[in-house]
Structures are given as structure tokens and as C-alpha cells.
mmCIF file of N, CA and C in Angstrom:
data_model
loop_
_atom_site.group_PDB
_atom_site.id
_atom_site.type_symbol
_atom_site.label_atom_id
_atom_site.label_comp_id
_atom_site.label_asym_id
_atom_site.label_seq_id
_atom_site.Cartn_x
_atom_site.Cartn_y
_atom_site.Cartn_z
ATOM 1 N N UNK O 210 96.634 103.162 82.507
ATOM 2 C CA UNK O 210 96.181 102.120 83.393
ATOM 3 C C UNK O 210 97.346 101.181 83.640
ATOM 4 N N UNK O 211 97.358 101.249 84.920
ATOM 5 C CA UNK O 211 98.381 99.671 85.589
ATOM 6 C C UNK O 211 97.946 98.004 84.827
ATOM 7 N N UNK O 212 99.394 97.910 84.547
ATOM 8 C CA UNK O 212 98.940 96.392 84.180
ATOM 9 C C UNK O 212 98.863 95.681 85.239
ATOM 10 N N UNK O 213 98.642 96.369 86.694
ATOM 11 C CA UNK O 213 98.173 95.673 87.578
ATOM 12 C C UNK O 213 96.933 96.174 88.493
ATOM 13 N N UNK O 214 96.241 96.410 87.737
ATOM 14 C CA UNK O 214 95.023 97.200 88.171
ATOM 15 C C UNK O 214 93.931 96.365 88.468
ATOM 16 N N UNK O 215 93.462 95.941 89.700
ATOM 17 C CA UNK O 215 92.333 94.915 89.983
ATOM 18 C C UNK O 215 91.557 95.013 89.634
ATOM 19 N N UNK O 216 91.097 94.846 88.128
ATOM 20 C CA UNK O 216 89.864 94.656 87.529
ATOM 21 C C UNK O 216 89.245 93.637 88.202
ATOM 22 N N UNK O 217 89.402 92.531 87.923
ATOM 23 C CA UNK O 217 88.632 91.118 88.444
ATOM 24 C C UNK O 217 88.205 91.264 89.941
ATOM 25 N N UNK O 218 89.377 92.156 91.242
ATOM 26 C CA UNK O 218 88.784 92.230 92.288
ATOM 27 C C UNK O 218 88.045 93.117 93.053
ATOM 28 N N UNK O 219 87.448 94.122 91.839
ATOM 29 C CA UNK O 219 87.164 95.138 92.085
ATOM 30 C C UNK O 219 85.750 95.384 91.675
ATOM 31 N N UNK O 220 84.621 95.426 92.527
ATOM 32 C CA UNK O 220 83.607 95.499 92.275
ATOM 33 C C UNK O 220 82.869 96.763 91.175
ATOM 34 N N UNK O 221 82.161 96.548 89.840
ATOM 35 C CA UNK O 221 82.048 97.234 88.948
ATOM 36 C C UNK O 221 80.524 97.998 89.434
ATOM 37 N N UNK O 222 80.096 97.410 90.423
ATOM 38 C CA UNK O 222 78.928 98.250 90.809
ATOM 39 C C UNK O 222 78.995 99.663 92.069
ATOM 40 N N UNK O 223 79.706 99.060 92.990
ATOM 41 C CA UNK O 223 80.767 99.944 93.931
ATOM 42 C C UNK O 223 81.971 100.258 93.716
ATOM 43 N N UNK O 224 82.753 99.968 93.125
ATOM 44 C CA UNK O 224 84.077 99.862 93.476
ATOM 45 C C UNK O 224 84.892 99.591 94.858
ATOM 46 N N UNK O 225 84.197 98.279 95.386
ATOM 47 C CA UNK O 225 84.688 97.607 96.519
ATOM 48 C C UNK O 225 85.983 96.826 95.949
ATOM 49 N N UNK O 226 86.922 96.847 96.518
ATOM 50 C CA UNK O 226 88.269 96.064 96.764
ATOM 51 C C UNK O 226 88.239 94.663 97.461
ATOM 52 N N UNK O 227 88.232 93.738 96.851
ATOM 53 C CA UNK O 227 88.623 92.027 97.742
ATOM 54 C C UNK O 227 89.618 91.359 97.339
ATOM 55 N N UNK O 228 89.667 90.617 97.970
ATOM 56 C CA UNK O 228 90.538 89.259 97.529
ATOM 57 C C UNK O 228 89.779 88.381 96.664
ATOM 58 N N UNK O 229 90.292 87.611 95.768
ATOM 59 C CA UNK O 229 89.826 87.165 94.926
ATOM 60 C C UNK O 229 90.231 85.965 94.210
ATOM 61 N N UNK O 230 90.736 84.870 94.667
ATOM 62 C CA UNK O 230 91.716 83.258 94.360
ATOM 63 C C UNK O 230 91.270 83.552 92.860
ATOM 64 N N UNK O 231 92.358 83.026 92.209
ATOM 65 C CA UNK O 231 92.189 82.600 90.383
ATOM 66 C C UNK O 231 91.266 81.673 90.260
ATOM 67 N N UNK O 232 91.160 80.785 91.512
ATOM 68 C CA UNK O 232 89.776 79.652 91.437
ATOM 69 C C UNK O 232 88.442 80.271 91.031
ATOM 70 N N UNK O 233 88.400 81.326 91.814
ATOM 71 C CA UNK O 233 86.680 81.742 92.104
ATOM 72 C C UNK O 233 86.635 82.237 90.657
ATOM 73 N N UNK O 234 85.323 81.689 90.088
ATOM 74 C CA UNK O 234 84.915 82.083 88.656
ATOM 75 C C UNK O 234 83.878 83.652 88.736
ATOM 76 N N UNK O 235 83.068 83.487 89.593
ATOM 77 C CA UNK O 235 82.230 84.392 90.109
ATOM 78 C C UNK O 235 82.466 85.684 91.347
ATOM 79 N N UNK O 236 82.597 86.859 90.910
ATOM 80 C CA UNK O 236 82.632 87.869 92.201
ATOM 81 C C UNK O 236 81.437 88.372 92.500
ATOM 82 N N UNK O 237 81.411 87.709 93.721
ATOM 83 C CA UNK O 237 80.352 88.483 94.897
ATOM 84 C C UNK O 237 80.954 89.529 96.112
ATOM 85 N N UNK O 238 80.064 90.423 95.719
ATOM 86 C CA UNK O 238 80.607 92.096 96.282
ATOM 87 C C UNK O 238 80.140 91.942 97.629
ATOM 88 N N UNK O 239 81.008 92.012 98.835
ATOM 89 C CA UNK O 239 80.761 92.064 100.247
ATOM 90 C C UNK O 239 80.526 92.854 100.456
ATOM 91 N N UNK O 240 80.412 94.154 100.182
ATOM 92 C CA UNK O 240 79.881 95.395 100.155
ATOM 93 C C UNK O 240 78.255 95.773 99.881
ATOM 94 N N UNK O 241 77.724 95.706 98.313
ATOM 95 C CA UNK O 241 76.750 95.828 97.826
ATOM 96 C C UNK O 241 75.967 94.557 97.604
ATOM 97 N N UNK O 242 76.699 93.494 97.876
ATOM 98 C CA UNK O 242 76.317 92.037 97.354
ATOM 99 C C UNK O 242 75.782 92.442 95.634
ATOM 100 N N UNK O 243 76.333 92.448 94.498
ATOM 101 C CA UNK O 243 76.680 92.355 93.325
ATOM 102 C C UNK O 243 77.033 91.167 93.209
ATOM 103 N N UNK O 244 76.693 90.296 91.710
ATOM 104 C CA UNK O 244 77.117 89.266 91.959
ATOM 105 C C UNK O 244 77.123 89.229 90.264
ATOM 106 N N UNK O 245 78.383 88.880 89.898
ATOM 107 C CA UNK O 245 78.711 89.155 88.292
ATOM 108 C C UNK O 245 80.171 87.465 87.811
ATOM 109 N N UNK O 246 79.912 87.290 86.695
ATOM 110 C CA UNK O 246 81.310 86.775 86.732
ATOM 111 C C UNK O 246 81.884 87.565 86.435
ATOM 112 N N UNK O 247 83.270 86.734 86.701
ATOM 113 C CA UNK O 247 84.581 87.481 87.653
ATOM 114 C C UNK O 247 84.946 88.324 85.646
ATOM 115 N N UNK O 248 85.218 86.893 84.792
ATOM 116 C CA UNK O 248 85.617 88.036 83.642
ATOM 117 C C UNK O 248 84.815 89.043 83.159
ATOM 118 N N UNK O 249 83.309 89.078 83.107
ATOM 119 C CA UNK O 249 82.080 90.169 82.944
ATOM 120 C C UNK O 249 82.502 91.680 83.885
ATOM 121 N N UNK O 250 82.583 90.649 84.611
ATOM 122 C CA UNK O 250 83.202 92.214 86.189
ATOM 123 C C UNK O 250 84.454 92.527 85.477
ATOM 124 N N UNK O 251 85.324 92.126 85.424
ATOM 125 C CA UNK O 251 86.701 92.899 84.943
ATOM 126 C C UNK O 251 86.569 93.702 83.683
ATOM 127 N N UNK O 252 85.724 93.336 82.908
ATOM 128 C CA UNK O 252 85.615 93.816 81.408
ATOM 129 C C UNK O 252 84.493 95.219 81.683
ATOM 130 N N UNK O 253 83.615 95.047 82.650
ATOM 131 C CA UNK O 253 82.977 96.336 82.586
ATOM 132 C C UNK O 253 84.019 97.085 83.472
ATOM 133 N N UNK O 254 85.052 96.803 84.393
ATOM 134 C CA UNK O 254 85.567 97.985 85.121
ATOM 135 C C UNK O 254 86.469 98.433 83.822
ATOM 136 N N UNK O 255 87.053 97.607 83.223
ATOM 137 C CA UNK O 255 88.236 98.162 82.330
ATOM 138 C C UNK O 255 87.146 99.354 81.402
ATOM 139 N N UNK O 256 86.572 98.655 80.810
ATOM 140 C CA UNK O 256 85.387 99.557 79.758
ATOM 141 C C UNK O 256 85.222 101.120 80.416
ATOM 142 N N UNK O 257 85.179 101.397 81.565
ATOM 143 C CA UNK O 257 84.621 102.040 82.275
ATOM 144 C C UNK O 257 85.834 103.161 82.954
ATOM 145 N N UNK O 258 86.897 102.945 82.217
ATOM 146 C CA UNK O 258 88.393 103.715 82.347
ATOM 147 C C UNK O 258 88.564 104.806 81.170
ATOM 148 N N UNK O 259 88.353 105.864 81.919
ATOM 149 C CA UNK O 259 88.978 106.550 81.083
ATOM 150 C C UNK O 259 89.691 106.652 79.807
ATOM 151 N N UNK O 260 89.705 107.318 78.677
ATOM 152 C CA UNK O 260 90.620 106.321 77.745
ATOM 153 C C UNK O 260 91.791 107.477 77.995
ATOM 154 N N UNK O 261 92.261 108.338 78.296
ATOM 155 C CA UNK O 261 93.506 109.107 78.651
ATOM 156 C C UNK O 261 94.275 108.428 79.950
ATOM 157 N N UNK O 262 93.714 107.932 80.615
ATOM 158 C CA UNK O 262 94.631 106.734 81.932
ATOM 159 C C UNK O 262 94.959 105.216 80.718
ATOM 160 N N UNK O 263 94.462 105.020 79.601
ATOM 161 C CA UNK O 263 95.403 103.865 79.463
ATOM 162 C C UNK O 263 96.222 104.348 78.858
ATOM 163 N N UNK O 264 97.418 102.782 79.128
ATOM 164 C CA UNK O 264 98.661 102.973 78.242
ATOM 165 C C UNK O 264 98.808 102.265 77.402
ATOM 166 N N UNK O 265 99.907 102.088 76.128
ATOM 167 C CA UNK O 265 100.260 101.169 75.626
ATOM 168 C C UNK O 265 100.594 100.364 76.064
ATOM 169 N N UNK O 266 100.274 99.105 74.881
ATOM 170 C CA UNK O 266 101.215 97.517 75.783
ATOM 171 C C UNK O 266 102.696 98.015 75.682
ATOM 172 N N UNK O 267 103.589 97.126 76.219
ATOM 173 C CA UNK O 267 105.136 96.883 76.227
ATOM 174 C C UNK O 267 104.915 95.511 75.823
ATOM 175 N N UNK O 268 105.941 95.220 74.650
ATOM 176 C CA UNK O 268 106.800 94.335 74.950
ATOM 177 C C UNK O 268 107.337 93.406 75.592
#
């Protein structure tokens, strides 16, 4: 997994793609209208990865 992989803007019910300001605490899916906070949403997409796509940290 990319350490730049849009968890936070990436909808965990669709996998819709948005924009997403560091402000907004809450993601609402323009797609499915899902409506999760933003760290809840990132933590189920990561959860939800494969464990052979992650990598180690670096340094």
C-alpha cells in the first residue's frame, strides 16, 4: 500500500474518489450519500486491504 493512498477520500461503502480539505471532519459520499467520519472511513478502507499490498514503514 501507498503511503499515499486516499483512505480518508475514498468512500468505504463505494469506493467513490473526492476531494476532501483536512478541515472536513466528516465524509459524505456524493455518489452513494454514505456518511461516516472521515477517520472511521479511512480505518475501514485501510482494514479492508489486502494484507499482501501492504508495505513496511521506512524510516
Amino acid at each position: 500500500m501507498d503511503r499515499w493512498y486516499p483512505s480518508s477520500k475514498t468512500c468505504h461503502n463505494c469506493g467513490n474518489v473526492q476531494p476532501m480539505p483536512l478541515s472536513e471532519r466528516t465524509y459524505e459520499c456524493g455518489e452513494c450519500g454514505q456518511t461516516t467520519e472521515r477517520d472511521l472511513n479511512a480505518a475501514l478502507n485501510l482494514a479492508s486491504v489486502p494484507i499482501g499490498k501492504l508495505k513496511p514503514l521506512e524510516p
